Coordinates of C-alpha atoms and ligand atoms in Angstrom, one line a residue:
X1086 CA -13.8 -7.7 22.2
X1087 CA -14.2 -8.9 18.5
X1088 CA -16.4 -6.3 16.7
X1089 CA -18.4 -8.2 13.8
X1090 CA -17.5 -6.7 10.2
X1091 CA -20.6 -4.8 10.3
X1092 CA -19.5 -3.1 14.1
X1093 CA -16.5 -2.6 12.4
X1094 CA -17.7 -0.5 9.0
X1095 CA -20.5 1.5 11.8
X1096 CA -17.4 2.5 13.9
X1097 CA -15.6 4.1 10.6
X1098 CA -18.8 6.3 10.3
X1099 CA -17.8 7.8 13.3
X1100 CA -14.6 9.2 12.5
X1101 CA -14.3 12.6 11.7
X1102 CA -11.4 12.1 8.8
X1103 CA -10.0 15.1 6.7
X1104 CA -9.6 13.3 3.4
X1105 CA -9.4 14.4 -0.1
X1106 CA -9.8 12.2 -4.0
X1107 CA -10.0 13.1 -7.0
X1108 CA -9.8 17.1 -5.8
X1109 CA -12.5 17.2 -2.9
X1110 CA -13.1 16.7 0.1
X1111 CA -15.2 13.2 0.9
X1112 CA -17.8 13.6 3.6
X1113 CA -19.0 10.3 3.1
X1114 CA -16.0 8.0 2.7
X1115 CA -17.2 4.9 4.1
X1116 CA -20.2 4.5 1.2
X1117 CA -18.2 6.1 -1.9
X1118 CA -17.7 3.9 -4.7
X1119 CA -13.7 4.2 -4.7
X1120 CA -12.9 3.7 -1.0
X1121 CA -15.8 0.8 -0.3
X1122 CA -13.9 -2.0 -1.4
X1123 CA -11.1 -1.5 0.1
X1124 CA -12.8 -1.1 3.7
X1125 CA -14.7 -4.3 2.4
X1126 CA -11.6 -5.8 2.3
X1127 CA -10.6 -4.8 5.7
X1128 CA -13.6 -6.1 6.7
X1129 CA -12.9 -9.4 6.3
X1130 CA -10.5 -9.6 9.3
X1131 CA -13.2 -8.6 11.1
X1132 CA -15.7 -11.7 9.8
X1133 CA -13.1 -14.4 10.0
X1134 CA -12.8 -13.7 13.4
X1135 CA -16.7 -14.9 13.7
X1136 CA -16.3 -17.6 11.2
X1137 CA -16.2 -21.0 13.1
X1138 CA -13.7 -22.5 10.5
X1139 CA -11.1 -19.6 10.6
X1140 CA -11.4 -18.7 14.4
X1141 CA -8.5 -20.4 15.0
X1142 CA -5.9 -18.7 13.2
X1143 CA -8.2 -15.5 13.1
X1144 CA -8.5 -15.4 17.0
X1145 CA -5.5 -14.8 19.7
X1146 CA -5.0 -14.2 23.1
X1147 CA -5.4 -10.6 24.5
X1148 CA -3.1 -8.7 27.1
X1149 CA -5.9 -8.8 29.2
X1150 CA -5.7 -11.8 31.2
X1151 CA -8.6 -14.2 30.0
X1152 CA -9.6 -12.1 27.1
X1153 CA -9.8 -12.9 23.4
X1154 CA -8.6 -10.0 20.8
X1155 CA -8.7 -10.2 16.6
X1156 CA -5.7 -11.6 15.6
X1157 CA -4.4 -8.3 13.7
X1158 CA -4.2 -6.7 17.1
X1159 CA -2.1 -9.5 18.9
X1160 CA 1.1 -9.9 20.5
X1161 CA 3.1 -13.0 18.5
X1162 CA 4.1 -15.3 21.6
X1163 CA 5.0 -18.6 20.0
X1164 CA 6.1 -19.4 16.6
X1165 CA 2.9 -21.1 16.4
X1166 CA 1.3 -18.0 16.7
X1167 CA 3.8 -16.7 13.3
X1168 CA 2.5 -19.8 11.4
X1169 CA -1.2 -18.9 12.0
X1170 CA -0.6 -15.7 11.0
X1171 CA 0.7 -16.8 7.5
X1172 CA -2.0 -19.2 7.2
X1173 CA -4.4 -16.6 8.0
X1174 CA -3.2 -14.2 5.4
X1175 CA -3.2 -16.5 2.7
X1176 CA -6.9 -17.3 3.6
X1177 CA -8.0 -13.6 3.7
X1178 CA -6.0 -13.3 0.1
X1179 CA -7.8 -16.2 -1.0
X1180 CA -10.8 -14.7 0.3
X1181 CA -10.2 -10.8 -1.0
X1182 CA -8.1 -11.2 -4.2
X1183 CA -6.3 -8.0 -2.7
X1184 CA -4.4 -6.7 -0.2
X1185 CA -6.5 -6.5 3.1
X1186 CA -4.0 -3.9 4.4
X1187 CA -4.3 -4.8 8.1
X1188 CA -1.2 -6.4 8.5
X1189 CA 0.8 -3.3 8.7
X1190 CA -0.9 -2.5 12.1
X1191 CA 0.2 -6.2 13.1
X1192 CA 3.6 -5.8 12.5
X1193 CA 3.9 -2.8 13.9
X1194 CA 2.9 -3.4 17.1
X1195 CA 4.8 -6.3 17.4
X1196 CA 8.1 -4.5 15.9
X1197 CA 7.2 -1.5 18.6
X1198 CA 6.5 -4.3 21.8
X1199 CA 10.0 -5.6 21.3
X1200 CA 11.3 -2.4 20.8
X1201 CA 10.1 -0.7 23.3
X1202 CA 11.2 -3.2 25.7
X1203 CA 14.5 -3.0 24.6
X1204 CA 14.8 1.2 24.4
X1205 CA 13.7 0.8 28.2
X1206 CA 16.5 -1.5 29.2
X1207 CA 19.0 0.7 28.3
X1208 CA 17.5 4.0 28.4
X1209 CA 15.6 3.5 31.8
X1210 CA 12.0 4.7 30.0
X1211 CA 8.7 3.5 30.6
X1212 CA 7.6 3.3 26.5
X1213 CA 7.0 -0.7 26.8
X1214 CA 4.8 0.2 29.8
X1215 CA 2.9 2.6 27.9
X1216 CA 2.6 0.8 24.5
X1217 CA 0.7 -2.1 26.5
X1218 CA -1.3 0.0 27.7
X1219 CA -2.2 1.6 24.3
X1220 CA -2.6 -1.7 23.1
X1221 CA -4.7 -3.0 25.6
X1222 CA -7.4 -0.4 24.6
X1223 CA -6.7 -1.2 20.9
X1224 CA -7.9 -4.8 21.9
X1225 CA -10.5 -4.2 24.1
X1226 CA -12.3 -2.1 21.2
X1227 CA -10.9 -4.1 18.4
X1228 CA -9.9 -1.2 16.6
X1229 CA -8.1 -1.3 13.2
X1230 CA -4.5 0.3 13.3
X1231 CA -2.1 1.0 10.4
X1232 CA 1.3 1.4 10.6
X1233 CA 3.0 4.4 9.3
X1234 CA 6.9 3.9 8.5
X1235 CA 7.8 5.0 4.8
X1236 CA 8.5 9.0 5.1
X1237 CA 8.5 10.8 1.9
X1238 CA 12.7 11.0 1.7
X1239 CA 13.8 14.2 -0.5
X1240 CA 16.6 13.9 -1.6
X1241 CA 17.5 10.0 -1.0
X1242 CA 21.4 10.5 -0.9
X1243 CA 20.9 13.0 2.4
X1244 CA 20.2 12.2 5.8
X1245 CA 17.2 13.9 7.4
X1246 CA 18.7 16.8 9.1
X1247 CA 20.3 17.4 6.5
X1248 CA 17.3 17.6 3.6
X1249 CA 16.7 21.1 2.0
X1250 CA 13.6 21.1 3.7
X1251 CA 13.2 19.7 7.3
X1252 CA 9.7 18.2 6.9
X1253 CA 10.8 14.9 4.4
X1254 CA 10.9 13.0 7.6
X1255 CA 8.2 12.9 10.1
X1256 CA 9.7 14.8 13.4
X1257 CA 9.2 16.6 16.5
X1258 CA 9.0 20.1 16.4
X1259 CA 7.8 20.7 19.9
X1260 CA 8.3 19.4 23.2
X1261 CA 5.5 20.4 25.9
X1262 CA 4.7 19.4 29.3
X1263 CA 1.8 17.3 28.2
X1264 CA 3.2 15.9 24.9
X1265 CA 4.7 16.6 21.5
X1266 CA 4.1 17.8 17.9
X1267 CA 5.2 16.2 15.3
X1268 CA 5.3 17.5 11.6
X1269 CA 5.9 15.7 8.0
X1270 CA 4.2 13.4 5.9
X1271 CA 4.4 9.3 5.4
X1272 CA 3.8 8.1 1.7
X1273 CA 1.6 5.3 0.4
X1274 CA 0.4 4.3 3.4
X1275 CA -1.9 1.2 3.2
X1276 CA -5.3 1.0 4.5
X1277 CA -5.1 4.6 6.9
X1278 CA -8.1 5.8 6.2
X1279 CA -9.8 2.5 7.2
X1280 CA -8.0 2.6 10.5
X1281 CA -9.0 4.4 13.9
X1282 CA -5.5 5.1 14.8
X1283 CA -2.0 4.9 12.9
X1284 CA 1.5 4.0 14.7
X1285 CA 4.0 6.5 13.3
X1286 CA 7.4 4.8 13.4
X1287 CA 11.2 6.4 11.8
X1288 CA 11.9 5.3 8.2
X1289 CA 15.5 4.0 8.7
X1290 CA 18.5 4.3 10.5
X1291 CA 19.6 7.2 12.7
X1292 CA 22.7 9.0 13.9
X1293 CA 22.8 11.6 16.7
X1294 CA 21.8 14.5 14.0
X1295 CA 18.3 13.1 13.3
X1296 CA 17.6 12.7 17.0
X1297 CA 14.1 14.9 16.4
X1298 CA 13.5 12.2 13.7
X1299 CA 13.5 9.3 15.9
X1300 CA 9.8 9.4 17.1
X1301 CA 7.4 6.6 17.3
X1302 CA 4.0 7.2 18.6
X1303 CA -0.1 6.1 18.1
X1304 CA -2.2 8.7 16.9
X1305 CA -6.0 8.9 15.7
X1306 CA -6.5 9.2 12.3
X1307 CA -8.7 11.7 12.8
X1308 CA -6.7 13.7 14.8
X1309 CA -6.4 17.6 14.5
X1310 CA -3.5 18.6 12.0
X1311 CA -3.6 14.8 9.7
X1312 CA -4.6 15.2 6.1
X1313 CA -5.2 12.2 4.2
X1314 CA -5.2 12.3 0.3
X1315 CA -6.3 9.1 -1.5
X1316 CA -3.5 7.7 -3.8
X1317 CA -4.9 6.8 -7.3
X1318 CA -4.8 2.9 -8.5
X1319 CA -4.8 2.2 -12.6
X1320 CA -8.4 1.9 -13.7
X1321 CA -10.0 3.3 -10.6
X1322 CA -12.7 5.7 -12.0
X1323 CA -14.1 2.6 -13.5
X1324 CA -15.3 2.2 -9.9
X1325 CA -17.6 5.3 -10.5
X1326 CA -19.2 4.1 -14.0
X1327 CA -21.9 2.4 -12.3
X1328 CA -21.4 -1.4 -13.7
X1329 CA -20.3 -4.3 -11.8
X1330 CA -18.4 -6.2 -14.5
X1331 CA -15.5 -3.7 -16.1
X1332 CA -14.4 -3.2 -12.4
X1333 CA -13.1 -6.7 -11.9
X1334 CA -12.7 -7.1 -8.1
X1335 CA -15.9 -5.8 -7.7
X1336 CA -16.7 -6.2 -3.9
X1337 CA -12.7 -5.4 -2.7
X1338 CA -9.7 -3.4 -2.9
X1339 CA -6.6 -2.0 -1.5
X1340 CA -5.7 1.6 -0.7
X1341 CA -2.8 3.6 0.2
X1342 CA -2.8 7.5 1.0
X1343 CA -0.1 10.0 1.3
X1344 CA -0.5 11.4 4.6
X1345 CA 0.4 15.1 5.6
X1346 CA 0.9 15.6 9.6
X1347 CA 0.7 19.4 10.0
X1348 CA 2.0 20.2 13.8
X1349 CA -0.2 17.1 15.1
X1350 CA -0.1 16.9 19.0
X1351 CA 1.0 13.5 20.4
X1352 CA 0.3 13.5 24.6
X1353 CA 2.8 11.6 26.1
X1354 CA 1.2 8.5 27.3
X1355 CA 1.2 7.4 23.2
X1356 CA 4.9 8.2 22.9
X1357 CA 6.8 5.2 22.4
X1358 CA 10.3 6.7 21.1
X1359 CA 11.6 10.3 21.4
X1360 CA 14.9 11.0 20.5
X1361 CA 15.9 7.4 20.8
X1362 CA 18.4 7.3 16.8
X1363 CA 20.1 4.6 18.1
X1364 CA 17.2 2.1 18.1
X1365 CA 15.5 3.4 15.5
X1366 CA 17.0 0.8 12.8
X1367 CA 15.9 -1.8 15.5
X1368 CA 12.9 -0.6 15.2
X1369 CA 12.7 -0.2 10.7
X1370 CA 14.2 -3.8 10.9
X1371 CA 12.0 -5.6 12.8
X1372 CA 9.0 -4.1 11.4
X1373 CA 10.6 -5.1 7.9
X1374 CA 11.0 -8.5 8.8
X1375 CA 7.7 -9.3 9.8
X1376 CA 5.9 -7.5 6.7
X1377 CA 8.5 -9.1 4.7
X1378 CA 7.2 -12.7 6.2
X1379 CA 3.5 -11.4 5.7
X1380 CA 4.1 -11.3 1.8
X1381 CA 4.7 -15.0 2.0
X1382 CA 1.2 -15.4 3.6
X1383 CA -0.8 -12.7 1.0
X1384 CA 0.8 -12.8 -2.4
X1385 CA 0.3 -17.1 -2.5
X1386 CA -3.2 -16.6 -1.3
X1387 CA -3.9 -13.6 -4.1
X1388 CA -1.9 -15.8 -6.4
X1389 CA -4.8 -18.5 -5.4
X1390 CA -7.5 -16.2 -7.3
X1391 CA -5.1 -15.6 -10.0
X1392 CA -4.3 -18.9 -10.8
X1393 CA -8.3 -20.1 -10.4
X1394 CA -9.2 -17.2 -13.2
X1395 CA -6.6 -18.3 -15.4
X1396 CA -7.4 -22.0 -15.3
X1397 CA -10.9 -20.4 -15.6
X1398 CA -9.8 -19.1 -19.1
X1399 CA -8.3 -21.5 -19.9
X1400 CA -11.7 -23.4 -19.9
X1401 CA -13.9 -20.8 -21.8
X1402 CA -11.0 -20.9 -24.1
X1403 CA -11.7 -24.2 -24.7
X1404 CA -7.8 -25.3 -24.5
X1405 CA -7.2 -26.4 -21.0
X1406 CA -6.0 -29.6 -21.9
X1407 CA -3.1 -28.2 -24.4
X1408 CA 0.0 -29.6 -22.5
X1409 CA 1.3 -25.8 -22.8
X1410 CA -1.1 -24.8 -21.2
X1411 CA -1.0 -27.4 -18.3
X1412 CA 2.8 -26.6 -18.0
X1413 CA 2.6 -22.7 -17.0
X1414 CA -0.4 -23.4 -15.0
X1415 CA 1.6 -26.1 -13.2
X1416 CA 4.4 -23.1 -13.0
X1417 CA 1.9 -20.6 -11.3
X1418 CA 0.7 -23.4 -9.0
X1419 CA 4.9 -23.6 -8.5
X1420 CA 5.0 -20.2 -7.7
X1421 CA 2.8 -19.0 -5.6
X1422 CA 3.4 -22.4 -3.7
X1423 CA 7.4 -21.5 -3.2
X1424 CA 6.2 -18.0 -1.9
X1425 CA 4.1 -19.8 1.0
X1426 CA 6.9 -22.4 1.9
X1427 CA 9.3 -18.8 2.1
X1428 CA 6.5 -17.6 4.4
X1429 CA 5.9 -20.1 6.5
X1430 CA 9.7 -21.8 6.9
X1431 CA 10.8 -17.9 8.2
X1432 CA 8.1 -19.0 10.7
X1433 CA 8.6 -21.8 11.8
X1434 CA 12.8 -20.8 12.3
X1435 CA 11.0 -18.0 14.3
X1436 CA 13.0 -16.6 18.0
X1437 CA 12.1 -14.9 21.1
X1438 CA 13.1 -11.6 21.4
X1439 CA 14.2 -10.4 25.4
X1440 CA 10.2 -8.9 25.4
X1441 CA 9.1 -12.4 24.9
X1442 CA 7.3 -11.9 21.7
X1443 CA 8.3 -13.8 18.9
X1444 CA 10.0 -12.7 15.7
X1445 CA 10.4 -14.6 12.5
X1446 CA 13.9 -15.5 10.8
X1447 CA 15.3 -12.6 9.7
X1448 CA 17.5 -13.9 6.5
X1449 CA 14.5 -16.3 5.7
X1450 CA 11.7 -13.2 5.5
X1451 CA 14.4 -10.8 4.1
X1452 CA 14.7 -14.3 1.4
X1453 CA 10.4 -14.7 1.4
X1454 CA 10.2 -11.0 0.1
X1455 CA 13.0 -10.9 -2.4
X1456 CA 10.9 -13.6 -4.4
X1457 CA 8.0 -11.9 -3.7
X1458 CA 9.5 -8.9 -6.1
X1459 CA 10.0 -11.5 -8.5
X1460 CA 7.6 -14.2 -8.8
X1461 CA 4.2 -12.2 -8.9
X1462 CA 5.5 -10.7 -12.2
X1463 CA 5.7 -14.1 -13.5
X1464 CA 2.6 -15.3 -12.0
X1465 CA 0.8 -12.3 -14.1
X1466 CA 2.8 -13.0 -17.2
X1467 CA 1.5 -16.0 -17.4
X1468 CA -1.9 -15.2 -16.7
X1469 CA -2.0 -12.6 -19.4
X1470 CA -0.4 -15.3 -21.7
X1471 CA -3.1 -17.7 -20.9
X1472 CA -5.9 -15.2 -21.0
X1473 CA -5.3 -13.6 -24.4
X1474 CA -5.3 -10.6 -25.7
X1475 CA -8.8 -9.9 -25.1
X1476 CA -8.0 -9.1 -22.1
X1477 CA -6.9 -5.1 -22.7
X1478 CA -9.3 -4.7 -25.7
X1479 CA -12.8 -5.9 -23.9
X1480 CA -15.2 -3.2 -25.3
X1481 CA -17.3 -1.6 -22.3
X1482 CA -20.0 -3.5 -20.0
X1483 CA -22.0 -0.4 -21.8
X1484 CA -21.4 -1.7 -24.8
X1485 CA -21.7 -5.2 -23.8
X1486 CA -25.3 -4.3 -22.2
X1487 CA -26.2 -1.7 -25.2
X1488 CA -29.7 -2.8 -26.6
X1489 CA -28.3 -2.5 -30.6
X1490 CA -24.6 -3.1 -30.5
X1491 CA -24.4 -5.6 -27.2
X1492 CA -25.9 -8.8 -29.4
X1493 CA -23.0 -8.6 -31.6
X1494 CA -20.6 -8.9 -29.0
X1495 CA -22.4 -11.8 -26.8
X1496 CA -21.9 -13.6 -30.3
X1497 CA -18.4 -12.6 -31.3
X1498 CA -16.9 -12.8 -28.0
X1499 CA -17.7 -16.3 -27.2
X1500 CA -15.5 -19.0 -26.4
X1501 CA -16.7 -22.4 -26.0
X1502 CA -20.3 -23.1 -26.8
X1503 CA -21.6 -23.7 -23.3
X1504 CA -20.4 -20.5 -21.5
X1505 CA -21.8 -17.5 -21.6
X1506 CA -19.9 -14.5 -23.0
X1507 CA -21.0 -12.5 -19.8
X1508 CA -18.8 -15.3 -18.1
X1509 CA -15.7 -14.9 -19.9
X1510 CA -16.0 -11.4 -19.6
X1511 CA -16.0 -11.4 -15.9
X1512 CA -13.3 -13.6 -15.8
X1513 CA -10.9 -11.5 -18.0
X1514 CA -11.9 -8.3 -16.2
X1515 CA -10.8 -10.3 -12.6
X1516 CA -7.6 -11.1 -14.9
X1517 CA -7.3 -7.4 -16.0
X1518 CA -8.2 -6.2 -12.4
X1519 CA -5.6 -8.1 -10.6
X1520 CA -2.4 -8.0 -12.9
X1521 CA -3.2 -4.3 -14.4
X1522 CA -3.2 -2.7 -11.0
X1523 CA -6.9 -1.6 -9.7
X1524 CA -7.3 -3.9 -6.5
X1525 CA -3.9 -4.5 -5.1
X1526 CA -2.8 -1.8 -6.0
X1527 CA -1.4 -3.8 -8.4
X1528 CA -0.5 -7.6 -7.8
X1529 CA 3.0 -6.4 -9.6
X1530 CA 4.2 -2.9 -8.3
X1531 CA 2.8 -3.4 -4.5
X1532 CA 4.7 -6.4 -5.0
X1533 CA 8.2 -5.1 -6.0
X1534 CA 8.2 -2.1 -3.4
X1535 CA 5.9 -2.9 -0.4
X1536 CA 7.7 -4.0 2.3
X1537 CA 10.6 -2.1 1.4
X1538 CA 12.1 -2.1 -2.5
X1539 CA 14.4 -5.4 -3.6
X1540 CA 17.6 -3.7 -2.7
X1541 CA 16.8 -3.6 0.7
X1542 CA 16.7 -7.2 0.9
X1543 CA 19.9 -7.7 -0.6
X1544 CA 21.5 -5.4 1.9
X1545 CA 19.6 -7.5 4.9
X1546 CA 20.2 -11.2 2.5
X1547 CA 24.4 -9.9 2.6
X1548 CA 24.1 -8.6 6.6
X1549 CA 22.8 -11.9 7.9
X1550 CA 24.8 -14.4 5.8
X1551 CA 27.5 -16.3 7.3
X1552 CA 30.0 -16.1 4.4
X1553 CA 33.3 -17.1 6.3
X1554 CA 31.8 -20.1 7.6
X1555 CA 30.5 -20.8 3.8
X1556 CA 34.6 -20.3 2.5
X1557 CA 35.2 -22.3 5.1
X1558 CA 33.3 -25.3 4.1
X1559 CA 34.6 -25.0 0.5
X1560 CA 38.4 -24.4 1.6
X1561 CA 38.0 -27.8 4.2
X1562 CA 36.2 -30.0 0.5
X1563 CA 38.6 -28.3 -1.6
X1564 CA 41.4 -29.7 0.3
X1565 CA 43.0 -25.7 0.9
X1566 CA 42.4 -26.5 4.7
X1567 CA 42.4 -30.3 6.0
X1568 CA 39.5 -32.3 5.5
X1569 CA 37.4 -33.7 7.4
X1570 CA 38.2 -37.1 8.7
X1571 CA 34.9 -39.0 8.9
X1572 CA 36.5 -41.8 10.9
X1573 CA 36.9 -40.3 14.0
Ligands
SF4_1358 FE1 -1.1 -7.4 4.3 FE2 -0.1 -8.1 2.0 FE3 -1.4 -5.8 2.1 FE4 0.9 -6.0 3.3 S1 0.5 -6.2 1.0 S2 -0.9 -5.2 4.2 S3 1.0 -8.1 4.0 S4 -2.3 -7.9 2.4
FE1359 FE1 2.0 -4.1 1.4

């Protein structure tokens, strides 16, 4: 089934979700100014998937023999299919301007199908079994799933059984005939309160200690026990004033929300690891390696929009043809292009994993996300350069729209004669929007720690590096080992 975006928004209204902002509870979350855009965002997975020019990378095969599902819900079976899925995220950030938070749910299931298969090979479980089967209802209903990995940590020097408090990591406090509980909380997690259902998953590595703390499972977000509270984003109660310029991004948005799991029940038949430490960090690092690819796909195609608006500037500025100017837009273009080749060349040097799903290179991804803590910063200072100050002192659309005072600043707040100041306004607030925080969250911060932090790169960038065969090369050239002989 592929639910139209409109199916898709109806079906939130039917969730029963225990969420809080701003200090109350939200009754109607699906039509309040804060939360729309960001399930407008999510949306858009939804209408690609009807749109004749994206069906293609938008559209995959199901598990169900013959069937279609949306491509956020798919199994990765070719490196093909890793390419699309790059090429599809750049077009929904092209398309957004903001991070469309599905593709946690992607990677998750395809991090879990692998692992699963693999816990069962050795263990002698059934989890692969009974993810597929999970998953095949999850396509058939084209429901939107977030993954849930990042736990809340404590003290980050301590393992979790051994935290002051047991609760920092997400774990099982209850085995019962039917099921388990499970009890903690996972921090800033994208998009779950658009979602129907959330795939809990362990936050890193285990030993034999943090057994409890291995546990991977699907539950609804709506489910008895879950709290949601709605993380803030800079600039977000301008969503409340009423205007549509000041906002920026005014039809999308991301989202991320701590979630509390208060003795939640988990039946067995959505279990998909329990007790399994020593395939937890299979499980982190595979999920990591795809949402590290994904950034390659997102950040260029947000970078798109930010590069347009500052070009756009540029114009109303009236000095677009300044060879300064020419050069660091030439840089963005530089940029955000490198970011997509990072994305898409982990893809293409995608393998099989023994489930037959595909994975993408793991040193490539882990090399795709370390830029992507980098070169967004640059991208924004250089759209700040370009679009002036102006651009943190706008007075208010209030003022801008006030009956007395507003004439004074459609004159003074001109740029070149043939643009309207309205224009330029909405331009710079897009600008201010994007590289200030308010739709990403944050082209910059979402950037650096999404995904996992820089550091965690490195650590993966060293693990998977071949350094002896490096030394080697340079010990053969330097003449410390023979040479080559090219003649034979
Ligand atoms: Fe997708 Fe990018 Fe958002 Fe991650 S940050 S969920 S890859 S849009
Ligand atoms: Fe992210």
């Amino acid at each position: 089934m592929l639910r139209t975006s409109k199916e898709y928004i109806d079906s939130l209204r039917r969730l029963n979700l225990n969420l809080y902002l701003l200090g109350e509870k939200v009754e109607n979350w699906v039509d309040h100014p804060i939360i729309r855009p960001s399930i407008n965002a999510i949306a858009m997975t939804y209408k690609l998937a009807h749109e004749p020019e994206s069906q293609s990378l938008a559209v995959a095969d199901s598990l169900i023999k013959g069937e279609k599902t949306n491509k956020f819900n798919s199994v990765f079976k070719s490196t093909d299919d890793l390419v699309k899925k790059i090429k599809l995220q750049r077009l929904l950030g092209q398309r957004t301007a903001c991070c469309f938070q599905r593709c946690v749910g992607m990677d998750a299931i395809n991090a879990i199908f692998s692992t699963t298969y693999e816990i069962d090979q050795k263990h002698g479980t059934e989890y692969h079994a009974r993810f597929k089967e999970w998953l095949k209802y999850i396509q058939k209903n084209d429901l939107c799933v977030s993954g849930a990995m990042t736990d809340v940590k404590g003290n980050r020097g301590l393992a979790p059984s051994e935290q002051a408090d047991p609760d920092l990591f997400v774990h099982i406090v209850e085995r019962r005939k039917d099921g388990i509980v499970i009890k903690g909380a996972k921090a800033h997690q994208t998009g779950v309160a658009n979602a129907h259902y959330m795939l809990i998953m362990p936050t890193m590595r285990m030993r034999e200690a943090d057994k409890d703390y291995a546990v991977s499972c699907a539950i609804p977000t709506d489910a008895e026990g879950i709290s949601l509270i709605y993380g803030r984003q800079p600039c977000d109660t301008r969503k409340l004033e009423g205007g549509d310029i000041d906002v920026g991004n005014y039809g999308f948005g991301g989202q991320e929300v701590l979630v509390i799991l208060d003795n939640v029940f988990v039946p067995w038949e959505r279990v998909f690891m329990y007790g399994e430490f020593d395939f937890s960090g299979m499980l982190v690092e595979r999920f990591a390696t795809y949402h590290r690819q994904s950034y390659g796909g997102c950040k260029p195609g947000v970078g798109d929009v930010l590069i347009g608006a500052t070009a756009s500037m540029a114009d109303y500025n009236g000095v677009r043809k300044a060879s300064h100017i020419r050069d660091k837009i030439s840089e963005m273009v530089h940029l955000a292009e490198t970011l997509y080749g990072c994305g898409l060349a982990c893809s293409y040097e995608g393998f099989k994993t023994a489930s037959g799903n595909y994975q993408p290179d793991i040193l490539l991804a882990n090399v795709c996300k370390l830029n992507v803590t980098r070169f967004p910063y640059e991208l924004c200072r250089l759209a700040e350069d370009i679009a002036g100050g102006l651009l943190v002192t706008t007075p208010s659309e209030k003022d801008f729209r006030h009956p007395l005072i507003g004439k004074y600043i459609d004159k003074y707040l001109k740029g070149v004669p043939n643009v309207p100041t309205e224009t330029r306004y909405r331009m710079l607030t897009l600008i201010h929007a994007m590289t200030m925080g308010l739709v990403s969250p944050s082209y910059r911060t979402e950037s650096m720690h999404g995904a996992g932090s820089p550091q965690a790169q490195k650590i993966m960038i060293e693990r998977e590096t071949n350094f002896e065969y490096k030394q080697k090369l340079a010990r053969s050239i330097a003449g410390i080992d023979p040479r080559e002989d090219v003649l034979t």
